[in-house]
């Protein structure tokens, strides 16, 4: 099982990275920091005669990583009670590539297993639930198997390391991922 972590954080070595490091300790995986790539926002051309125009950016590289993996971990800080803008842009661009004849994204989505890690302040275990629901609706729409999620508390960089409930759940996922990779 090939595992891809998509990090939507704009901060390196913050709470999102700490959660990823804890989760993936000893696991073979690919880590993509979306902020390291040039990814343009979607120009919605779904209802035009021309359809979507090619975009000169790094999105196809990101999409290829996505397609080459079985398990996708979506990791994002909670920004204004939602996912980060860069994570939203990554997902928004699916609309373009779902209509691209070079890819069969509908079939690819159905083969993926999704996990979500989010972290933030302002009582995130309550205020982050709508974001988890949003991910759930997105995954339902594309027929991706939504396995589980974890919501961590942390505002200052690496403050999540004091959230023992979150770290315990991430450790459980870690053991599960290790077992999957030994099969």
GROMACS .gro file of C-alpha atoms in nm:
model
  183
    1UNK     CA    1   0.000   0.000   0.000
    2UNK     CA    2   0.148   0.329  -0.110
    3UNK     CA    3   0.066   0.621   0.118
    4UNK     CA    4   0.060   0.988   0.021
    5UNK     CA    5   0.034   1.272   0.270
    6UNK     CA    6  -0.097   1.599   0.126
    7UNK     CA    7  -0.009   1.881   0.365
    8UNK     CA    8  -0.214   2.195   0.324
    9UNK     CA    9  -0.020   2.396   0.580
   10UNK     CA   10   0.160   2.714   0.483
   11UNK     CA   11   0.388   2.679   0.787
   12UNK     CA   12   0.675   2.431   0.805
   13UNK     CA   13   0.738   2.259   1.140
   14UNK     CA   14   0.402   2.364   1.278
   15UNK     CA   15   0.118   2.157   1.423
   16UNK     CA   16   0.022   1.994   1.094
   17UNK     CA   17   0.381   1.879   1.034
   18UNK     CA   18   0.410   1.756   1.393
   19UNK     CA   19   0.095   1.545   1.346
   20UNK     CA   20   0.226   1.409   1.015
   21UNK     CA   21   0.565   1.322   1.169
   22UNK     CA   22   0.395   1.145   1.461
   23UNK     CA   23   0.156   0.960   1.233
   24UNK     CA   24   0.411   0.849   0.976
   25UNK     CA   25   0.704   0.760   1.204
   26UNK     CA   26   0.859   0.443   1.060
   27UNK     CA   27   0.612   0.428   0.770
   28UNK     CA   28   0.717   0.444   0.404
   29UNK     CA   29   0.526   0.735   0.250
   30UNK     CA   30   0.541   1.032   0.018
   31UNK     CA   31   0.495   1.374   0.177
   32UNK     CA   32   0.377   1.661  -0.040
   33UNK     CA   33   0.365   2.015   0.098
   34UNK     CA   34   0.116   2.173  -0.139
   35UNK     CA   35   0.262   2.518  -0.066
   36UNK     CA   36   0.588   2.408  -0.233
   37UNK     CA   37   0.413   2.381  -0.571
   38UNK     CA   38   0.282   2.638  -0.816
   39UNK     CA   39  -0.089   2.565  -0.825
   40UNK     CA   40  -0.319   2.816  -0.985
   41UNK     CA   41  -0.683   2.854  -0.877
   42UNK     CA   42  -0.943   2.695  -1.095
   43UNK     CA   43  -1.109   2.894  -1.370
   44UNK     CA   44  -1.449   2.729  -1.392
   45UNK     CA   45  -1.503   2.646  -1.757
   46UNK     CA   46  -1.740   2.353  -1.706
   47UNK     CA   47  -2.030   2.514  -1.887
   48UNK     CA   48  -1.847   2.673  -2.178
   49UNK     CA   49  -1.819   2.536  -2.529
   50UNK     CA   50  -1.438   2.532  -2.507
   51UNK     CA   51  -1.423   2.356  -2.172
   52UNK     CA   52  -1.120   2.384  -1.948
   53UNK     CA   53  -0.805   2.531  -2.095
   54UNK     CA   54  -0.463   2.390  -2.009
   55UNK     CA   55  -0.297   2.560  -1.712
   56UNK     CA   56   0.078   2.611  -1.691
   57UNK     CA   57   0.154   2.512  -1.332
   58UNK     CA   58   0.259   2.211  -1.123
   59UNK     CA   59  -0.086   2.059  -1.079
   60UNK     CA   60  -0.032   1.762  -1.310
   61UNK     CA   61   0.277   1.661  -1.108
   62UNK     CA   62   0.064   1.667  -0.793
   63UNK     CA   63  -0.214   1.475  -0.964
   64UNK     CA   64   0.032   1.206  -1.075
   65UNK     CA   65   0.150   1.159  -0.714
   66UNK     CA   66  -0.214   1.134  -0.610
   67UNK     CA   67  -0.290   0.873  -0.875
   68UNK     CA   68   0.019   0.666  -0.786
   69UNK     CA   69  -0.088   0.608  -0.423
   70UNK     CA   70  -0.354   0.394  -0.256
   71UNK     CA   71  -0.402   0.580   0.073
   72UNK     CA   72  -0.427   0.958   0.084
   73UNK     CA   73  -0.388   1.149   0.411
   74UNK     CA   74  -0.530   1.500   0.379
   75UNK     CA   75  -0.361   1.712   0.647
   76UNK     CA   76  -0.463   2.073   0.698
   77UNK     CA   77  -0.475   2.334   0.967
   78UNK     CA   78  -0.816   2.478   1.037
   79UNK     CA   79  -0.817   2.827   0.888
   80UNK     CA   80  -1.127   3.031   0.965
   81UNK     CA   81  -1.316   2.708   1.041
   82UNK     CA   82  -1.232   2.553   0.705
   83UNK     CA   83  -0.947   2.387   0.521
   84UNK     CA   84  -0.650   2.591   0.409
   85UNK     CA   85  -0.680   2.775   0.079
   86UNK     CA   86  -0.408   2.566  -0.082
   87UNK     CA   87  -0.589   2.241   0.010
   88UNK     CA   88  -0.913   2.384  -0.127
   89UNK     CA   89  -0.739   2.481  -0.451
   90UNK     CA   90  -0.600   2.126  -0.484
   91UNK     CA   91  -0.950   1.981  -0.449
   92UNK     CA   92  -1.115   2.247  -0.667
   93UNK     CA   93  -0.888   2.153  -0.955
   94UNK     CA   94  -1.035   1.803  -0.955
   95UNK     CA   95  -1.326   1.957  -1.147
   96UNK     CA   96  -1.093   2.036  -1.434
   97UNK     CA   97  -0.926   1.696  -1.444
   98UNK     CA   98  -1.246   1.498  -1.406
   99UNK     CA   99  -1.326   1.626  -1.755
  100UNK     CA  100  -0.980   1.564  -1.897
  101UNK     CA  101  -0.991   1.262  -2.131
  102UNK     CA  102  -0.632   1.167  -2.041
  103UNK     CA  103  -0.742   1.068  -1.691
  104UNK     CA  104  -1.015   0.847  -1.549
  105UNK     CA  105  -1.038   1.021  -1.213
  106UNK     CA  106  -1.375   0.872  -1.127
  107UNK     CA  107  -1.229   0.522  -1.137
  108UNK     CA  108  -0.912   0.637  -0.959
  109UNK     CA  109  -1.105   0.805  -0.677
  110UNK     CA  110  -1.303   0.487  -0.615
  111UNK     CA  111  -0.978   0.299  -0.548
  112UNK     CA  112  -0.843   0.547  -0.290
  113UNK     CA  113  -0.878   0.538   0.087
  114UNK     CA  114  -0.889   0.878   0.255
  115UNK     CA  115  -0.782   0.984   0.604
  116UNK     CA  116  -0.806   1.341   0.733
  117UNK     CA  117  -0.600   1.516   1.000
  118UNK     CA  118  -0.691   1.869   1.099
  119UNK     CA  119  -0.561   2.091   1.376
  120UNK     CA  120  -0.658   2.430   1.513
  121UNK     CA  121  -0.768   2.637   1.809
  122UNK     CA  122  -1.110   2.765   1.918
  123UNK     CA  123  -1.234   2.427   2.048
  124UNK     CA  124  -1.146   2.240   1.726
  125UNK     CA  125  -1.303   1.909   1.833
  126UNK     CA  126  -1.638   2.092   1.799
  127UNK     CA  127  -1.569   2.374   1.551
  128UNK     CA  128  -1.370   2.142   1.321
  129UNK     CA  129  -1.659   1.899   1.274
  130UNK     CA  130  -1.813   2.094   0.982
  131UNK     CA  131  -1.477   2.069   0.804
  132UNK     CA  132  -1.478   1.693   0.858
  133UNK     CA  133  -1.831   1.686   0.718
  134UNK     CA  134  -1.713   1.887   0.416
  135UNK     CA  135  -1.436   1.633   0.350
  136UNK     CA  136  -1.695   1.357   0.391
  137UNK     CA  137  -1.926   1.516   0.133
  138UNK     CA  138  -1.635   1.566  -0.108
  139UNK     CA  139  -1.528   1.203  -0.072
  140UNK     CA  140  -1.887   1.081  -0.112
  141UNK     CA  141  -1.923   1.287  -0.430
  142UNK     CA  142  -1.613   1.133  -0.589
  143UNK     CA  143  -1.676   0.786  -0.440
  144UNK     CA  144  -1.355   0.786  -0.235
  145UNK     CA  145  -1.357   0.565   0.074
  146UNK     CA  146  -1.338   0.794   0.382
  147UNK     CA  147  -1.180   0.577   0.651
  148UNK     CA  148  -1.123   0.805   0.952
  149UNK     CA  149  -1.029   1.147   1.080
  150UNK     CA  150  -0.855   1.308   1.375
  151UNK     CA  151  -0.892   1.661   1.508
  152UNK     CA  152  -0.605   1.805   1.709
  153UNK     CA  153  -0.574   2.112   1.928
  154UNK     CA  154  -0.288   2.349   1.861
  155UNK     CA  155  -0.243   2.716   1.783
  156UNK     CA  156   0.123   2.791   1.847
  157UNK     CA  157   0.375   2.583   1.649
  158UNK     CA  158   0.390   2.224   1.780
  159UNK     CA  159   0.139   2.294   2.058
  160UNK     CA  160  -0.048   1.982   1.941
  161UNK     CA  161   0.223   1.772   2.110
  162UNK     CA  162   0.031   1.827   2.437
  163UNK     CA  163  -0.293   1.682   2.290
  164UNK     CA  164  -0.255   1.324   2.413
  165UNK     CA  165  -0.592   1.204   2.277
  166UNK     CA  166  -0.496   1.313   1.925
  167UNK     CA  167  -0.146   1.167   1.951
  168UNK     CA  168  -0.288   0.836   2.074
  169UNK     CA  169  -0.521   0.812   1.774
  170UNK     CA  170  -0.238   0.900   1.538
  171UNK     CA  171  -0.029   0.623   1.698
  172UNK     CA  172  -0.311   0.377   1.631
  173UNK     CA  173  -0.320   0.482   1.264
  174UNK     CA  174   0.059   0.452   1.254
  175UNK     CA  175   0.044   0.088   1.365
  176UNK     CA  176  -0.231   0.020   1.111
  177UNK     CA  177  -0.025   0.173   0.828
  178UNK     CA  178   0.280  -0.029   0.930
  179UNK     CA  179   0.072  -0.349   0.922
  180UNK     CA  180  -0.066  -0.263   0.578
  181UNK     CA  181   0.284  -0.217   0.442
  182UNK     CA  182   0.406  -0.554   0.573
  183UNK     CA  183   0.133  -0.748   0.391
   0.00000   0.00000   0.00000
